[in-house]
Short mmCIF file of C-alpha atoms in Angstrom, two decimals:
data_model
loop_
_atom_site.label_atom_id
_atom_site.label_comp_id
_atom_site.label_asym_id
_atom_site.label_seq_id
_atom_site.Cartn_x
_atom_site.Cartn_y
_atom_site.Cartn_z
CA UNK S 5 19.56 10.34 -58.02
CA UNK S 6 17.21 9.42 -55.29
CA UNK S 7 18.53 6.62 -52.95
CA UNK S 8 16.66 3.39 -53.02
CA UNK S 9 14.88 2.45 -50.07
CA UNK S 10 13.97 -0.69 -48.83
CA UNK S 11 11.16 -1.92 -46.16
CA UNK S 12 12.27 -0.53 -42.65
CA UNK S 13 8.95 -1.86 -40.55
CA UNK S 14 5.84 -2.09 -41.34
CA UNK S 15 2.50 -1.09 -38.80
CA UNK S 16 -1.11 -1.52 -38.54
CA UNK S 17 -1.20 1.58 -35.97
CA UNK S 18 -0.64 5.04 -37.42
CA UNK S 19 0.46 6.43 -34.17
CA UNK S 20 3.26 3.96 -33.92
CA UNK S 21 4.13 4.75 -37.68
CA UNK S 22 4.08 8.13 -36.69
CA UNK S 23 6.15 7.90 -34.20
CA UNK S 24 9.01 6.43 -35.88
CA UNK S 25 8.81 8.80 -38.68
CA UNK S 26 9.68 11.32 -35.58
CA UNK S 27 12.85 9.43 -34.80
CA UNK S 28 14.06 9.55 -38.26
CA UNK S 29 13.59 12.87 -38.71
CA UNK S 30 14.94 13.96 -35.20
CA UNK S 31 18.24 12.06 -36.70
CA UNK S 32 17.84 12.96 -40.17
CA UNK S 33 17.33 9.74 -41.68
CA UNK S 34 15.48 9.84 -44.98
CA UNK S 35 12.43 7.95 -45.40
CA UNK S 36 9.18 7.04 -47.57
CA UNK S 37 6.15 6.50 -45.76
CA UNK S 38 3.86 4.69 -47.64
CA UNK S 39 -0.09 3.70 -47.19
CA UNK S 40 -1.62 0.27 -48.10
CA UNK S 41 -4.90 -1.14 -48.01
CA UNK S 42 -4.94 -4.84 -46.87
CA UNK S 43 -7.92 -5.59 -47.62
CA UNK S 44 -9.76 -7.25 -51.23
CA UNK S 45 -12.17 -4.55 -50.97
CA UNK S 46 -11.03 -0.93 -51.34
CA UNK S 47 -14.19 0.75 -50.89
CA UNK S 48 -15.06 -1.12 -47.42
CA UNK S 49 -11.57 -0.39 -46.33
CA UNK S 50 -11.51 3.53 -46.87
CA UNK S 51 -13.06 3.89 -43.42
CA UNK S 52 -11.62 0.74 -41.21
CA UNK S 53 -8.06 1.37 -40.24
CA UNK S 54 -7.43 -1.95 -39.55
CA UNK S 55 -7.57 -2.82 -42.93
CA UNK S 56 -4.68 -0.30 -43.73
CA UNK S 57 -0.71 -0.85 -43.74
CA UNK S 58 1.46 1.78 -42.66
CA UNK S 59 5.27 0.74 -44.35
CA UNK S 60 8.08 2.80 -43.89
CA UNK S 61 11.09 2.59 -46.06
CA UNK S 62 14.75 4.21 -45.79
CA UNK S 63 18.14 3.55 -47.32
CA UNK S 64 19.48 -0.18 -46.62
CA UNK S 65 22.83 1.68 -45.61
CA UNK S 66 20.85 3.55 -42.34
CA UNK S 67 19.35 0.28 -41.10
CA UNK S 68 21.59 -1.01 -38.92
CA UNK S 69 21.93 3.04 -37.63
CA UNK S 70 18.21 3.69 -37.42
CA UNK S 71 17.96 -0.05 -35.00
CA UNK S 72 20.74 1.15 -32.67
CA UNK S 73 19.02 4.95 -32.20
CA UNK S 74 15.75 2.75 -31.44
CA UNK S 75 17.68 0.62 -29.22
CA UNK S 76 19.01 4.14 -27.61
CA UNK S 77 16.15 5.50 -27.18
CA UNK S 78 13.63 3.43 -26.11
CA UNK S 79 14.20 3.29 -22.16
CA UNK S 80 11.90 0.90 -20.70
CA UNK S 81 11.15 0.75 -16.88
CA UNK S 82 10.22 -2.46 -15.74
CA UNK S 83 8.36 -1.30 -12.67
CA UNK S 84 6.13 1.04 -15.02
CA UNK S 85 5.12 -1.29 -17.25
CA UNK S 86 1.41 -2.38 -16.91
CA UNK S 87 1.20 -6.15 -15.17
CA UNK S 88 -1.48 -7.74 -17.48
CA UNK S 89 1.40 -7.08 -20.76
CA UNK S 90 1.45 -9.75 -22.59
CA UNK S 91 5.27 -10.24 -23.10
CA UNK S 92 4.81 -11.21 -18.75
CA UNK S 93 2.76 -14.86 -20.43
CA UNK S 94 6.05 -15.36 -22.70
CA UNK S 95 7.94 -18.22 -21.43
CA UNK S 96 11.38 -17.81 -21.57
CA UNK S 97 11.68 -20.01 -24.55
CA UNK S 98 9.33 -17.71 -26.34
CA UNK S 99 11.04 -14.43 -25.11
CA UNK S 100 14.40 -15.84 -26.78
CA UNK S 101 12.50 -16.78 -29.78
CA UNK S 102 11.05 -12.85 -29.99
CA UNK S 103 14.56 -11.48 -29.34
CA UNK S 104 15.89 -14.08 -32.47
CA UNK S 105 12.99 -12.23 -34.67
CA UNK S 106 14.05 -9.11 -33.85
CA UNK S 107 12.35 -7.72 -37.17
CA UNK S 108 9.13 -9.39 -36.24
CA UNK S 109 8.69 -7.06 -33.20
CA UNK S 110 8.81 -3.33 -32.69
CA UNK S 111 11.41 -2.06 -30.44
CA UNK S 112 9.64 -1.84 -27.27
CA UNK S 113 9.05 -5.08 -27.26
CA UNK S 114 12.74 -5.85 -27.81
CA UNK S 115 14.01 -4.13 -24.99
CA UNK S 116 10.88 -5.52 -22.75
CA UNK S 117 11.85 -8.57 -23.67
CA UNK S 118 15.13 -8.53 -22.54
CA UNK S 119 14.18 -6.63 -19.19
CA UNK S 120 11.86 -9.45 -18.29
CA UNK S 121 14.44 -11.95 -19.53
CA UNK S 122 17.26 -10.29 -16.95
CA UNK S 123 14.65 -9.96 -14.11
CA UNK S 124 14.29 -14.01 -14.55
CA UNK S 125 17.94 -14.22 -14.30
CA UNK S 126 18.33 -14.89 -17.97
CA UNK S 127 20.94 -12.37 -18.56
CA UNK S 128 22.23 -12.10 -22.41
CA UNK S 129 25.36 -10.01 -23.37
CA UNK S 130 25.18 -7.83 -26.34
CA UNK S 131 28.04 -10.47 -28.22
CA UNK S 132 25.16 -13.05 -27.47
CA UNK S 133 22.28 -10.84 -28.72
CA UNK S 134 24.59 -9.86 -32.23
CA UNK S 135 25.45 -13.81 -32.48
CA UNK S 136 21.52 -13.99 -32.79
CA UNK S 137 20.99 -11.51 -35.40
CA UNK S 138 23.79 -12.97 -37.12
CA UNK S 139 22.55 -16.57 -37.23
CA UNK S 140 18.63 -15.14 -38.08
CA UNK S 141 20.05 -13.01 -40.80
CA UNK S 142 21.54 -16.40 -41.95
CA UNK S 143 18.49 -18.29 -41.61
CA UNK S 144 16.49 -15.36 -43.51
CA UNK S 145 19.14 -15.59 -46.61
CA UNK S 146 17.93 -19.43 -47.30
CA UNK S 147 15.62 -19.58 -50.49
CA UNK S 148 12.38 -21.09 -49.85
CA UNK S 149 11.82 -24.32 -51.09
CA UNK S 150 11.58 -25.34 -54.88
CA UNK S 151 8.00 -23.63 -56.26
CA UNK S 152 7.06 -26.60 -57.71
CA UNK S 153 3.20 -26.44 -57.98
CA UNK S 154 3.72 -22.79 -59.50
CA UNK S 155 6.09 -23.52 -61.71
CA UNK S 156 4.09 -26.48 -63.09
CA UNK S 157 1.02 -23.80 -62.96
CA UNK S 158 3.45 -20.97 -64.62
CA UNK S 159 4.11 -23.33 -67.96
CA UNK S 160 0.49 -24.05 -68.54
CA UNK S 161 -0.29 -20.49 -68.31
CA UNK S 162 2.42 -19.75 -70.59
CA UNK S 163 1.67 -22.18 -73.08
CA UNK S 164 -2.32 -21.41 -72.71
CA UNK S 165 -1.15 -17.65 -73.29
CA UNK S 166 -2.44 -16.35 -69.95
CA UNK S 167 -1.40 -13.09 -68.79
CA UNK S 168 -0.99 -15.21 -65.00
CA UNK S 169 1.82 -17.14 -66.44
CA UNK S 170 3.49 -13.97 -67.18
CA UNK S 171 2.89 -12.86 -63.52
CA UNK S 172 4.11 -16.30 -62.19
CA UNK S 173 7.21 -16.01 -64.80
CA UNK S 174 8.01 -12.28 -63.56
CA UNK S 175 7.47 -13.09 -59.63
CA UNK S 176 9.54 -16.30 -59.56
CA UNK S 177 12.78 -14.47 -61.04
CA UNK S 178 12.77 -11.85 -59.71
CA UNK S 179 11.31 -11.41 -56.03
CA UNK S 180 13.62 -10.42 -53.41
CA UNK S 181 12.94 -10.10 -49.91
CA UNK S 182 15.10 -7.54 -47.42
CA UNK S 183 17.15 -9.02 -44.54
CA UNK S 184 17.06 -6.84 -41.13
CA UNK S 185 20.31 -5.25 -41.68
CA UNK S 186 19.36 -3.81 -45.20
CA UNK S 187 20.32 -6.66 -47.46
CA UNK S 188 18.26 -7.81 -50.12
CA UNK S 189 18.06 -11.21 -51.80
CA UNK S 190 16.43 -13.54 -54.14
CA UNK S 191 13.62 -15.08 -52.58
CA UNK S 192 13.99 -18.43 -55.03
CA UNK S 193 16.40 -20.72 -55.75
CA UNK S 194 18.41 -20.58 -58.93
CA UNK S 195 16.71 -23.17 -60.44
CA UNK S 196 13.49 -21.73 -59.28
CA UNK S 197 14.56 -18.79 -60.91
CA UNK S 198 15.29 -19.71 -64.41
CA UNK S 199 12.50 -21.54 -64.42
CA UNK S 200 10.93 -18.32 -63.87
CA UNK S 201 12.97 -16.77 -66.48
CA UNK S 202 11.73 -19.45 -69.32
CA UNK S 203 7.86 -19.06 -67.97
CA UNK S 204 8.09 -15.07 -68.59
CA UNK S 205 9.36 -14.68 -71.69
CA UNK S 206 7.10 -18.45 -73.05
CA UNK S 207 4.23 -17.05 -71.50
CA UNK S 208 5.18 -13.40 -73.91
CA UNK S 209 4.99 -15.72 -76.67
CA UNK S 210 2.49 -17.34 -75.38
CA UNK S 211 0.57 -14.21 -75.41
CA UNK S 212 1.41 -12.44 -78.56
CA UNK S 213 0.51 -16.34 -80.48
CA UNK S 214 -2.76 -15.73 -78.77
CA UNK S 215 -3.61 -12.32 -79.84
CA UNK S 216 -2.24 -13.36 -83.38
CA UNK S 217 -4.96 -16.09 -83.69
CA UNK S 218 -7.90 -14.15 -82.29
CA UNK S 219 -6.76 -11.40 -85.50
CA UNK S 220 -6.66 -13.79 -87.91
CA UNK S 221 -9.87 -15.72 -87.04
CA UNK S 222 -11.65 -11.98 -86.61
#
């Protein structure tokens, strides 16, 4: 059985994308690289590559291995870095914020970060750094606030026998989002959920009562 693999990082530049697919393989980390078009419009994005995701997935059990070999090995030189970066217009406040949203950033950028944090005199112990991925990873696992508009939205579609309702129904129970250490959770409160639940399988009904009443008036 093939492992299931979860969101890793996601680019906008191939050669970045590329790049980390390198580092996985060097380590023999399995991966799925996968291709997405951002934009509304397939045909006008098949030749702008800014309209195209690059998302890389691997096993939620080699995350917290594949950030420490990109913690390894990406040396960064203060002194070589180019002066007009724009990490060097971060306040400090900001820089902490960026090291707190680790997954936000790509790795060079982490390690900058903290380079131009120790040259300030802001100097953060790696206890310190893991209390801050603790307490984001924390912060990540609340559910977002109750979906009330939707779910209002999701019932009238269900009752109306719109297909949406059963896409409002299906999202609300069951979308999970992954945590930077590999962990997945529910996106949605409980109540949020089952809400969900109800608006799926009313909005089937729904449906099928719909389809039954165009056959019989046919």
């Amino acid at each position: 059985m093939e492992p299931e693999f979860a969101t890793f990082q996601t680019f906008n530049d191939p050669t970045l994308a590329d790049a980390l697919v390198e580092v996985l393989e060097k380590h023999e980390i399995n991966y799925h690289l996968q291709q997405v078009t951002t934009s509304a419009n397939p045909l006008m994005a098949l030749n702008n590559e800014l309209d195209k995701e690059y998302i890389i997935k691997i096993s939620p059990e080699d995350f917290t291995r594949a950030n420490q070999i990109l913690a390894e090995e990406q040396s960064v030189d203060l002194d070589a870095v180019e002066s007009d970066h724009y990490l060097f217009a971060f306040s400090n406040d900001e820089l902490l914020d960026l090291l707190a949203k680790r997954e936000e950033w790509s790795a060079y950028d982490y390690q900058l970060a903290q380079k131009i944090l120790s040259d300030r005199g802001v100097e953060l112990s790696a206890e310190k750094l893991s209390q801050m991925e603790q307490e984001r990873i924390s912060e990540l696992k609340q559910p977002e606030p109750p979906q009330t508009t939707w779910i209002i939205l999701g019932y009238i579609c269900a009752v109306l026998g719109g297909l949406f309702g059963l896409l409002i129904g299906w999202h609300l129970m069951g979308h999970k989002r992954t945590l930077p250490n590999g962990e997945t959770v529910y996106a949605y409160t409980n109540k949020d959920r089952e809400h969900g639940r109800v608006i799926f399988y009313l909005a089937i009904v729904g449906f099928i009562a719909a389809v039954a009443m165009q056959l019989l008036r046919a």
